[in-house]
Amino acid sequence: MASQTDSTDPGDLPAPATQAGRDGLDALLARPGKALIALDFDGTLAPIVPDPEQARAHPDAVPALAALAPKVAAVGVGT
């Protein structure tokens, strides 16, 4: 498991466009061990397809979530 000393340089992240986005990112970076990252599957991690049973996550999604998971309290995927 990653230690709490592992961090992301905020300069490596895209700048949020709104004050609420900036506040949220600041809170996440300040206390990642308390963060819940919740993502939608269809249209976020996977392209929207006519038959939902054929939906597959982008090839980089699973490794990205696996790298993120030890750095936050929880990662959730909904659909």
Coordinates of C-alpha atoms in Angstrom, one line a residue:
M1 CA 0.0 0.0 0.0
A2 CA 1.3 3.5 -0.8
S3 CA 2.2 5.7 2.1
Q4 CA 0.6 9.0 2.8
T5 CA 3.9 10.7 1.9
D6 CA 3.2 9.7 -1.8
S7 CA 1.8 12.8 -3.5
T8 CA 1.0 14.2 -6.8
D9 CA 2.5 17.5 -7.9
P10 CA -0.5 19.8 -8.4
G11 CA 1.4 21.3 -11.3
D12 CA 1.0 17.9 -13.1
L13 CA -2.8 18.2 -13.0
P14 CA -5.2 20.2 -15.2
A15 CA -6.5 23.3 -13.5
P16 CA -10.2 23.1 -12.6
A17 CA -12.3 25.7 -14.4
T18 CA -14.5 26.6 -11.4
Q19 CA -13.9 27.7 -7.9
A20 CA -15.8 24.7 -6.7
G21 CA -13.5 22.5 -8.7
R22 CA -10.4 24.2 -7.3
D23 CA -11.8 23.8 -3.8
G24 CA -12.5 20.1 -4.4
L25 CA -9.0 19.5 -5.8
D26 CA -7.4 21.3 -2.9
A27 CA -9.4 19.2 -0.4
L28 CA -8.5 16.0 -2.2
L29 CA -4.8 16.8 -2.3
A30 CA -4.8 18.0 1.4
R31 CA -6.3 14.7 2.7
P32 CA -6.2 12.0 0.0
G33 CA -6.6 9.3 2.7
K34 CA -10.1 10.6 3.3
A35 CA -11.1 10.9 -0.3
L36 CA -13.8 8.9 -2.2
I37 CA -13.3 8.9 -5.9
A38 CA -16.6 8.0 -7.6
L39 CA -16.7 7.5 -11.4
D40 CA -19.5 6.6 -13.8
F41 CA -18.6 3.7 -16.1
D42 CA -20.6 4.4 -19.3
G43 CA -19.2 7.5 -21.0
T44 CA -16.5 8.1 -18.5
L45 CA -14.4 4.9 -18.2
A46 CA -15.9 3.3 -21.3
P47 CA -17.4 4.7 -24.5
I48 CA -21.2 4.7 -24.7
V49 CA -22.3 1.8 -27.0
P50 CA -25.7 0.8 -28.3
D51 CA -25.6 -2.5 -26.3
P52 CA -24.5 -2.0 -22.7
E53 CA -23.4 -5.6 -22.4
Q54 CA -20.7 -4.8 -25.0
A55 CA -19.3 -1.9 -23.0
R56 CA -15.6 -2.3 -22.2
A57 CA -13.4 0.0 -20.1
H58 CA -10.8 2.0 -21.9
P59 CA -7.5 0.0 -21.8
D60 CA -5.8 2.6 -19.5
A61 CA -8.8 2.8 -17.0
V62 CA -8.1 -0.3 -15.0
P63 CA -4.3 0.4 -14.5
A64 CA -5.1 4.0 -13.6
L65 CA -7.7 3.0 -11.0
A66 CA -5.4 0.4 -9.6
A67 CA -2.6 3.0 -9.2
L68 CA -5.1 5.5 -7.6
A69 CA -6.8 3.1 -5.2
P70 CA -4.0 2.8 -2.6
K71 CA -3.7 6.6 -2.4
V72 CA -7.3 7.3 -1.4
A73 CA -9.9 6.0 1.0
A74 CA -12.1 4.4 -1.7
V75 CA -12.7 4.2 -5.4
G76 CA -16.2 3.5 -6.7
V77 CA -17.6 2.8 -10.1
G78 CA -21.3 3.1 -10.9
T79 CA -23.4 2.7 -13.9

